[in-house]
Coordinates of C-alpha atoms in Angstrom, one line a residue:
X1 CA 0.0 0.0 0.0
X2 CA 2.9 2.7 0.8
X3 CA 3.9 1.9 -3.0
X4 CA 1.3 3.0 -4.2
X5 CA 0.6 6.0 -2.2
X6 CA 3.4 7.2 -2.9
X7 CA 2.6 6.7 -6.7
X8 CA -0.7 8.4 -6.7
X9 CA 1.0 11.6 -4.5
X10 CA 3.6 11.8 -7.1
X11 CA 0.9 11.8 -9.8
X12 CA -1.4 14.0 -8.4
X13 CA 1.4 16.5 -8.5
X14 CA 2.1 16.3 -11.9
X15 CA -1.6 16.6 -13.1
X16 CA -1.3 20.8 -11.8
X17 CA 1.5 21.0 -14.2
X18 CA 0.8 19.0 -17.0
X19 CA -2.4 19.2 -19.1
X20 CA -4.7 16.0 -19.4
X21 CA -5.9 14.8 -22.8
X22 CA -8.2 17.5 -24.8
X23 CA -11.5 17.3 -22.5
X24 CA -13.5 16.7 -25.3
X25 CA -11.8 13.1 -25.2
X26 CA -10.6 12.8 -22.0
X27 CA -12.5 11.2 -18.2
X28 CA -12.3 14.5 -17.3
X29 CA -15.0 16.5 -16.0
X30 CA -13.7 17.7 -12.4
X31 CA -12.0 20.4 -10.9
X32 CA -8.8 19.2 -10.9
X33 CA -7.8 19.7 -7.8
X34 CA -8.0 17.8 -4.1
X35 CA -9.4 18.9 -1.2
X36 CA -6.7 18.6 1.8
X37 CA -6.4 15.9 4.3
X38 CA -8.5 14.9 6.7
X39 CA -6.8 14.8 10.5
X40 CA -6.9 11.4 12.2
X41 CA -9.5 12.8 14.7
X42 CA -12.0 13.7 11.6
X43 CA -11.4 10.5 10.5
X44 CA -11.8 8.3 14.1
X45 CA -15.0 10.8 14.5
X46 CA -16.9 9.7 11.5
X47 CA -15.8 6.1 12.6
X48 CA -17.3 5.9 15.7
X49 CA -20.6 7.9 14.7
X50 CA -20.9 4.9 12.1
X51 CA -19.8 2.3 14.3
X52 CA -17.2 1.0 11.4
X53 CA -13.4 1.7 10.6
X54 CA -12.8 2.2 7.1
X55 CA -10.9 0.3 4.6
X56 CA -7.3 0.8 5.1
X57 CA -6.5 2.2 1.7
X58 CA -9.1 5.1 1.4
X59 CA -8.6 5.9 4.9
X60 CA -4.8 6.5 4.3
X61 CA -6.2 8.1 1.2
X62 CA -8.1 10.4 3.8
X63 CA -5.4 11.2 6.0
X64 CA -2.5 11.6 3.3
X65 CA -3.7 12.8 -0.3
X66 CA -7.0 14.4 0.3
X67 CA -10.8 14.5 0.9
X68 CA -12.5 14.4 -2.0
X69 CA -12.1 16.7 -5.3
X70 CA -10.3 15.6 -8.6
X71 CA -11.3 12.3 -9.3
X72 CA -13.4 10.2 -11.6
X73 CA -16.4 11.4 -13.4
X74 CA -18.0 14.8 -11.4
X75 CA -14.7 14.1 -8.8
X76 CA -14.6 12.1 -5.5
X77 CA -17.1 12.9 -2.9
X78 CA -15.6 14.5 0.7
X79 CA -16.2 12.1 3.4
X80 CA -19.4 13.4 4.5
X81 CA -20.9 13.7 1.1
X82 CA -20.0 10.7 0.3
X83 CA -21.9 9.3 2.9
X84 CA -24.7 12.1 2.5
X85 CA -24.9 10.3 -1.3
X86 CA -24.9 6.8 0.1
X87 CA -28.1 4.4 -0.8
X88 CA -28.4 4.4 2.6
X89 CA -26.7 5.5 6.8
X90 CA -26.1 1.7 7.6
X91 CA -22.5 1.2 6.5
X92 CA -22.2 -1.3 9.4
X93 CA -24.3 -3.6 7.9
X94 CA -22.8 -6.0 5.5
X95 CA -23.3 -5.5 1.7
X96 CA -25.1 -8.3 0.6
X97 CA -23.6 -9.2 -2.9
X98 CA -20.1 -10.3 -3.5
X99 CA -17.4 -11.1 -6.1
X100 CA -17.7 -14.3 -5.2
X101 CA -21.3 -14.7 -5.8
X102 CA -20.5 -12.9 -9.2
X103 CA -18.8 -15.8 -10.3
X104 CA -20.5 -18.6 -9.4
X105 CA -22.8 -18.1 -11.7
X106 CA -22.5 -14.3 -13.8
X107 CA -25.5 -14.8 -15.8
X108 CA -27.9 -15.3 -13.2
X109 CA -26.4 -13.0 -10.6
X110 CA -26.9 -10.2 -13.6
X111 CA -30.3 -10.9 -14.1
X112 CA -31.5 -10.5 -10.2
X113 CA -29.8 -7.8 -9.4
X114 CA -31.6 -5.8 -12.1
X115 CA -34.8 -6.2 -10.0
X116 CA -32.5 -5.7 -6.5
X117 CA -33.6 -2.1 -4.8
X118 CA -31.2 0.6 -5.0
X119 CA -30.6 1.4 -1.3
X120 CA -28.4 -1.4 0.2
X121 CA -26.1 -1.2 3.1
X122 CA -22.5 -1.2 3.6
X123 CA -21.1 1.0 0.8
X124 CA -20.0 4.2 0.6
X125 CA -20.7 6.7 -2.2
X126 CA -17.3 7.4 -4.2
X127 CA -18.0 9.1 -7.3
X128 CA -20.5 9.7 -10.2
X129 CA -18.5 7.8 -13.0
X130 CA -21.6 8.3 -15.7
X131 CA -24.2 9.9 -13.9
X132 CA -27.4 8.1 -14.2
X133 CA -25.6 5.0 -16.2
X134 CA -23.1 4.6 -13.5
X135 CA -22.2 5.5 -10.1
X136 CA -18.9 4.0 -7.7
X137 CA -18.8 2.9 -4.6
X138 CA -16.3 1.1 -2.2
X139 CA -17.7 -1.5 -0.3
X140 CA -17.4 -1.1 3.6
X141 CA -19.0 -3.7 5.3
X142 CA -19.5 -7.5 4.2
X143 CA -17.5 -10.1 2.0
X144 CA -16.1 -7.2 -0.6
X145 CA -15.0 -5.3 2.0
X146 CA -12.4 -2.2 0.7
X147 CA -13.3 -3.4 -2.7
X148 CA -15.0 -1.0 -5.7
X149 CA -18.3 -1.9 -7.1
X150 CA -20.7 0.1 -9.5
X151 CA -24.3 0.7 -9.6
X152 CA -26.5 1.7 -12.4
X153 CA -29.2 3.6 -11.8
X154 CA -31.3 3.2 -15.5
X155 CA -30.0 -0.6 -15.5
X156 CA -28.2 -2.6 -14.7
X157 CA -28.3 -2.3 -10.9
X158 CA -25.4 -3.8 -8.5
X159 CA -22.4 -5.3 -10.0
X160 CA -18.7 -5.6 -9.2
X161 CA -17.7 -3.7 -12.9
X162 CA -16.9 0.3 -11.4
X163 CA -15.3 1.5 -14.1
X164 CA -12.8 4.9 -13.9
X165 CA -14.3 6.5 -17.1
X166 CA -17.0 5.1 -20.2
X167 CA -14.2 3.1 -21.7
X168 CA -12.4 1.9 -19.3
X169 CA -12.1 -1.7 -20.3
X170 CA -10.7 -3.0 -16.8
X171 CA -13.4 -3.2 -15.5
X172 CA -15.3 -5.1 -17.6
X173 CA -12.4 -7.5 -18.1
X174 CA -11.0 -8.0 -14.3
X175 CA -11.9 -8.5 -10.9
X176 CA -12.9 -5.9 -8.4
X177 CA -10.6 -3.3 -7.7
X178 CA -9.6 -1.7 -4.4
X179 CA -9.4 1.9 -3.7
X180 CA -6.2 2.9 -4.6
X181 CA -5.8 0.8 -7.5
X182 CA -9.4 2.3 -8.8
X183 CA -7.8 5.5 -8.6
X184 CA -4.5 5.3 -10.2
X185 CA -5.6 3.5 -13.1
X186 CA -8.0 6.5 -13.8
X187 CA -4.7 8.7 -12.9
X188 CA -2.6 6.8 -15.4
X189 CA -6.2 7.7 -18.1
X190 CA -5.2 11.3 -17.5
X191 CA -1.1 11.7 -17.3
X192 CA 1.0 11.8 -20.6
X193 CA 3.4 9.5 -20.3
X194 CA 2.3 7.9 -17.2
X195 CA 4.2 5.0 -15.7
X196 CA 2.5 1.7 -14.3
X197 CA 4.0 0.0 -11.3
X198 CA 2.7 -2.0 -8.9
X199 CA 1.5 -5.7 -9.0
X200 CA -0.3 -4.7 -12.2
X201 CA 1.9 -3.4 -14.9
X202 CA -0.5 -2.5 -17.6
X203 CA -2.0 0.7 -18.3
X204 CA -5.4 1.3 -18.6
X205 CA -6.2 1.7 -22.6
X206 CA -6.4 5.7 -23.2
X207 CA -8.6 7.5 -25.4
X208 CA -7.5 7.9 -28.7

């Protein structure tokens, strides 16, 4: 995890000082900048009014890059809207789909969650990827736990594809992502030239 914090700080820094694709091609459609840091007694407060403890790479996400702002879509959420946004206050209560269940059996697990309400516990709102086609959030509570699903509002409904922009083939193609691997690739989208460490070494494809 420090790997790639460290990664995403150094990115984040670049993108003030070197222009993203032209918009009309680009995931962009955010202010480009973050909001600061959180302290760890922000943090621990929101916590314990919830009765949870966040997922340990968005919470160091938090409390060393920044709350919310360039992002994804319309941008990342601050804590408390992202909560505010949430389908619903219970983020202590397990999410009640999983990857897991995904693939056991895709084509059924498609076809009920279509007719699955919108307001399930456990997740937290992250961004509006494709706002009403798609919305992101990271799963806090249940089998998932600190990983990124997406929800579709027109159809669709739950399922463990959140992508980081319209074509962002990853999603469709891998597993659940966690936090801060969710948020590079869609960092890597937007940098010239970016450079893809990590466990995963591929870039995610760019618009062309």
């Amino acid at each position: 995890m420090r790997s790639a914090l460290a990664r995403i700080k150094s990115k984040v820094a670049r993108v003030a000082h070197e222009a993203p694709l032209p918009a009309s091609r680009c995931p962009v459609r955010c202010d480009l900048r973050l909001t600061p840091p959180l302290r760890e007694s922000e943090v621990v407060a929101f916590e314990e009014k919830h009765r949870i403890t966040l997922p340990e790479e968005y919470r160091a996400f938090l409390l060393e890059v920044g709350n919310g702002g360039m992002g994804p879509g319309e941008g990342l959420k601050t804590l408390t809207e992202s909560a505010e946004r949430s389908p619903t206050s219970d983020l202590n209560r397990p999410f009640p789909f999983s990857f897991r269940m995904y693939q056991e059996d895709e084509g059924r697990f498609i076809d009920a969650r279509r007719n699955e309400p919108y307001h399930q516990p456990g997740v937290l709102f992250l961004a509006a990827v494709e706002d009403p086609w798609v919305s992101v959030y990271l799963v806090i509570t249940g089998e998932d736990r600190g990983l990124v699903w997406g929800c579709g509002l027109v159809e669709g409904g739950w399922n463990p594809e959140a992508p980081t922009w319209e074509g962002d083939q990853r999603a469709i193609d891998g597993p659940p992502r966690r936090f801060l691997r969710w948020y590079e690739d869609w960092l890597n989208v937007i940098l010239p030239n970016a450079e893809c460490d990590g466990e995963d070494k591929a870039c995610p494809v760019r618009p062309e």
